[in-house]
Coordinates of N, CA and C in Angstrom, one line a residue:
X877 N 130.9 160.2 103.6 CA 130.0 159.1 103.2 C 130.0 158.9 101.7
X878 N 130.2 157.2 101.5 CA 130.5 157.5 99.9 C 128.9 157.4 99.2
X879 N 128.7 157.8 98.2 CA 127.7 158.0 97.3 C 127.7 156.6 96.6
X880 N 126.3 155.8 96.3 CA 126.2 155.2 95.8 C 126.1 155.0 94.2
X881 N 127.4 154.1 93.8 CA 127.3 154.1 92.4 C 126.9 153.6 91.5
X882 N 126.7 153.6 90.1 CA 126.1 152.6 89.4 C 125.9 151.5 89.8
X883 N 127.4 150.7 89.7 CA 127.5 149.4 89.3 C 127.2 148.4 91.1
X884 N 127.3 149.1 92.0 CA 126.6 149.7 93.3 C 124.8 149.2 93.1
X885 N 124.4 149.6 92.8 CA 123.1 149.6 93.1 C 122.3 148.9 91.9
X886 N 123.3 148.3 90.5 CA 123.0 147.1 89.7 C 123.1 145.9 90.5
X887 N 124.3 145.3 91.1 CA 124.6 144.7 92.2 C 123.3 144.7 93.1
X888 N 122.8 145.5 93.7 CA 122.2 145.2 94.7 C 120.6 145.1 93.9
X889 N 120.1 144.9 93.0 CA 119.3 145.0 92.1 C 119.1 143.3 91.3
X890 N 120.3 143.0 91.0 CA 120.4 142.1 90.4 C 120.7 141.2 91.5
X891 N 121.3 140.9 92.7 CA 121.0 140.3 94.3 C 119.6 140.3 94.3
X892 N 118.7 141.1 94.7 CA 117.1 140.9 95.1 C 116.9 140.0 93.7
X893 N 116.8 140.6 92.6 CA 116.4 139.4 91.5 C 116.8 138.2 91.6
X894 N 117.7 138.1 91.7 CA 118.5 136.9 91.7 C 117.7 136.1 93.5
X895 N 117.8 136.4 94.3 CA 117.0 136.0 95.7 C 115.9 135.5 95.6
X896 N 115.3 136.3 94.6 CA 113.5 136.2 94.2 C 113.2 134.8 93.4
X897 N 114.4 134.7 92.3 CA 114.1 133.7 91.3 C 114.2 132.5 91.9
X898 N 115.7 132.4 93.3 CA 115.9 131.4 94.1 C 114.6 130.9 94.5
X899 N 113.8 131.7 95.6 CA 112.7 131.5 96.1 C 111.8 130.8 95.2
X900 N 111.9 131.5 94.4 CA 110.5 130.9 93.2 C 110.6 129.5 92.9
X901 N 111.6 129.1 92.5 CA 112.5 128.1 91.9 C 112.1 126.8 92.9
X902 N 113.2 127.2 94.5 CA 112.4 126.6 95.2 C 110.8 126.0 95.6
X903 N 110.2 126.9 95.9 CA 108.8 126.6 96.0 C 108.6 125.8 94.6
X904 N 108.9 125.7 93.7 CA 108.5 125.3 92.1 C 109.2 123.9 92.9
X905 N 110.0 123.5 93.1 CA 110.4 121.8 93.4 C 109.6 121.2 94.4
X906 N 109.3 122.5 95.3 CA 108.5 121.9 96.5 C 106.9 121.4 96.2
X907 N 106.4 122.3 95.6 CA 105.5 122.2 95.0 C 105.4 120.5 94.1
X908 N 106.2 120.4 93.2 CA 106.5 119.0 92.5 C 106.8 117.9 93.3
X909 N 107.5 118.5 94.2 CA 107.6 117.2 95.4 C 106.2 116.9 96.1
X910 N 105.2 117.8 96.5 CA 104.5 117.6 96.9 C 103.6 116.5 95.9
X911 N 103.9 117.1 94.9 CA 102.6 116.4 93.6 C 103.0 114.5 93.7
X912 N 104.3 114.8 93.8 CA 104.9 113.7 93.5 C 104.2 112.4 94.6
X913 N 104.7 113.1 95.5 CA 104.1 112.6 97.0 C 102.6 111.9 97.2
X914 N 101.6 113.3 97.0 CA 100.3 113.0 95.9 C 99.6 112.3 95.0
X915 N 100.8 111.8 94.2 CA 100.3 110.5 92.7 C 101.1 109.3 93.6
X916 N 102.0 108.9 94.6 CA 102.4 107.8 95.1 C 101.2 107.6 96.1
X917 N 100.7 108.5 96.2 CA 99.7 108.1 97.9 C 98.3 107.4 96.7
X918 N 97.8 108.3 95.5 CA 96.8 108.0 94.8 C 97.1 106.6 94.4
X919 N 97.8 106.1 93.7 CA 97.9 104.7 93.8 C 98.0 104.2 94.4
X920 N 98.8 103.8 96.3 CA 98.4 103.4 96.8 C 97.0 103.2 97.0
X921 N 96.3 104.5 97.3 CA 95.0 104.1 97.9 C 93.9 103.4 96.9
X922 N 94.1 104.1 95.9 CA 93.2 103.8 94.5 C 93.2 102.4 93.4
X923 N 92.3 101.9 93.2 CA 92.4 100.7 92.3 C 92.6 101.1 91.0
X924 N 93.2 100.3 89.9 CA 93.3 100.9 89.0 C 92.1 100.1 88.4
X925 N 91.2 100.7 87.1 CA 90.3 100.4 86.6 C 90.8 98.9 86.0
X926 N 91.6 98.6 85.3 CA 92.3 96.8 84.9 C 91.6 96.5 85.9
X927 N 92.7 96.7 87.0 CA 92.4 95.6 88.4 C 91.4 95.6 88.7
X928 N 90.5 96.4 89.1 CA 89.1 96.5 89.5 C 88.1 95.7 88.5
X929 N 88.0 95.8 87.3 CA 87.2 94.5 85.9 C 87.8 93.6 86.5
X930 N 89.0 93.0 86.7 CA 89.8 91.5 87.0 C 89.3 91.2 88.0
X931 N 88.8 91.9 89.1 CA 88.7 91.5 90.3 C 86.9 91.4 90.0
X932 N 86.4 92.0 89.8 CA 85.1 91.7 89.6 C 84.6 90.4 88.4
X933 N 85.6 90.1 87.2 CA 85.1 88.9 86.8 C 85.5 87.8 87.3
X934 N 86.5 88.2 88.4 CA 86.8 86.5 89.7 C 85.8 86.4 90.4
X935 N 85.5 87.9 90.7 CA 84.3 87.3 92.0 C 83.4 87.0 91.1
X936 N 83.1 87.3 90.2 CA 81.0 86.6 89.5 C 81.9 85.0 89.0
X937 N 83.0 84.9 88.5 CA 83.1 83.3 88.3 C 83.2 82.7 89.5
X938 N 83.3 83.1 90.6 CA 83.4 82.3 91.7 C 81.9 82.6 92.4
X939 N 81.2 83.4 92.3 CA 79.5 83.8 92.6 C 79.0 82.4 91.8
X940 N 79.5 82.3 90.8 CA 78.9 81.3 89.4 C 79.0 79.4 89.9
X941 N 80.4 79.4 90.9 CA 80.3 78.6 90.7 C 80.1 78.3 92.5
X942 N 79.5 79.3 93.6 CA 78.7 78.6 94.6 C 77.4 78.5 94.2
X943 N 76.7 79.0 93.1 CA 75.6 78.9 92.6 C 75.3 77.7 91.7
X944 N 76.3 77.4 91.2 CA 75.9 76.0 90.9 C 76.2 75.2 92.1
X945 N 76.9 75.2 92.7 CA 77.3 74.4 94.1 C 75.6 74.2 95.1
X946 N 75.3 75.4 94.7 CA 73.7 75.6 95.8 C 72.5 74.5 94.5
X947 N 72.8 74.8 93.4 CA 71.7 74.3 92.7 C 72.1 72.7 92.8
X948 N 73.0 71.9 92.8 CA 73.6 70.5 92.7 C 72.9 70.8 94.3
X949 N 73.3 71.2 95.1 CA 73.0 70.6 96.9 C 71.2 70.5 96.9
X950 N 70.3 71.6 96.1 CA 68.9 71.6 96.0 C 68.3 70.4 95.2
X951 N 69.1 69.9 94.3 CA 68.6 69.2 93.3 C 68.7 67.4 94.3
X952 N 69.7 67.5 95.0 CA 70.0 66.9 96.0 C 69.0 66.2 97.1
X953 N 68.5 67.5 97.5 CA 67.6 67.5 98.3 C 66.5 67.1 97.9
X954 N 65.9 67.6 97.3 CA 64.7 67.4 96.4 C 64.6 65.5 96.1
X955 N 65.5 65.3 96.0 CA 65.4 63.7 95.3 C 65.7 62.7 96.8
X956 N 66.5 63.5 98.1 CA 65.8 62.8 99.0 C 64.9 62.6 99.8
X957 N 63.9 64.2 99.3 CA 62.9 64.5 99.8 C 61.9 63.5 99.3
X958 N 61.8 63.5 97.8 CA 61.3 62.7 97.2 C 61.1 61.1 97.1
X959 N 62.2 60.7 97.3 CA 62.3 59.7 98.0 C 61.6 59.1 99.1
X960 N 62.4 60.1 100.1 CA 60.9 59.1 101.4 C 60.4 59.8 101.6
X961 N 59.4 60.2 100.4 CA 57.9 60.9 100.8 C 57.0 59.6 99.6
X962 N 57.7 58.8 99.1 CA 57.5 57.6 98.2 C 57.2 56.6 99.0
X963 N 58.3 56.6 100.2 CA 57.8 55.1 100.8 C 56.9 54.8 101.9

């Protein structure tokens, strides 16, 4: 049975090291991929704060202008009310 030698059991030393760092390495991309995966879903789902102001000063200028739309139809009214409560 031969005896194991030095350069023998550097070899198999520097193999497990070398295995370990593979693994590590791996999981380290996987991990990134995941993240990656993670910030594409977050924007999907998520508004960005721009868009979200933009979208809220269309809706109050368009709130702005069925509110004047309601106040022209009331003032409207008023004056046909007024009207034939005259004659």
């Amino acid at each position: 049975m031969e005896m194991l030698t030095m350069d023998t059991v550097q070899s198999f030393i520097f193999s497990l090291v070398g295995a370990g760092l593979i693994w590590s390495v791996k999981r380290l991309y996987g991990s990134i991929d995941d993240l990656r995966r993670d910030n594409a879903r977050i924007r999907e789902l998520y508004q960005l704060k721009s868009d979200a102001v933009r979208d809220q000063e269309q809706i109050m200028a368009m709130l702005s202008e069925i509110k004047q739309s309601i106040e022209r139809t009331n003032e409207r009214v008023d004056r046909l009310i007024d009207g034939i409560g005259s004659r």
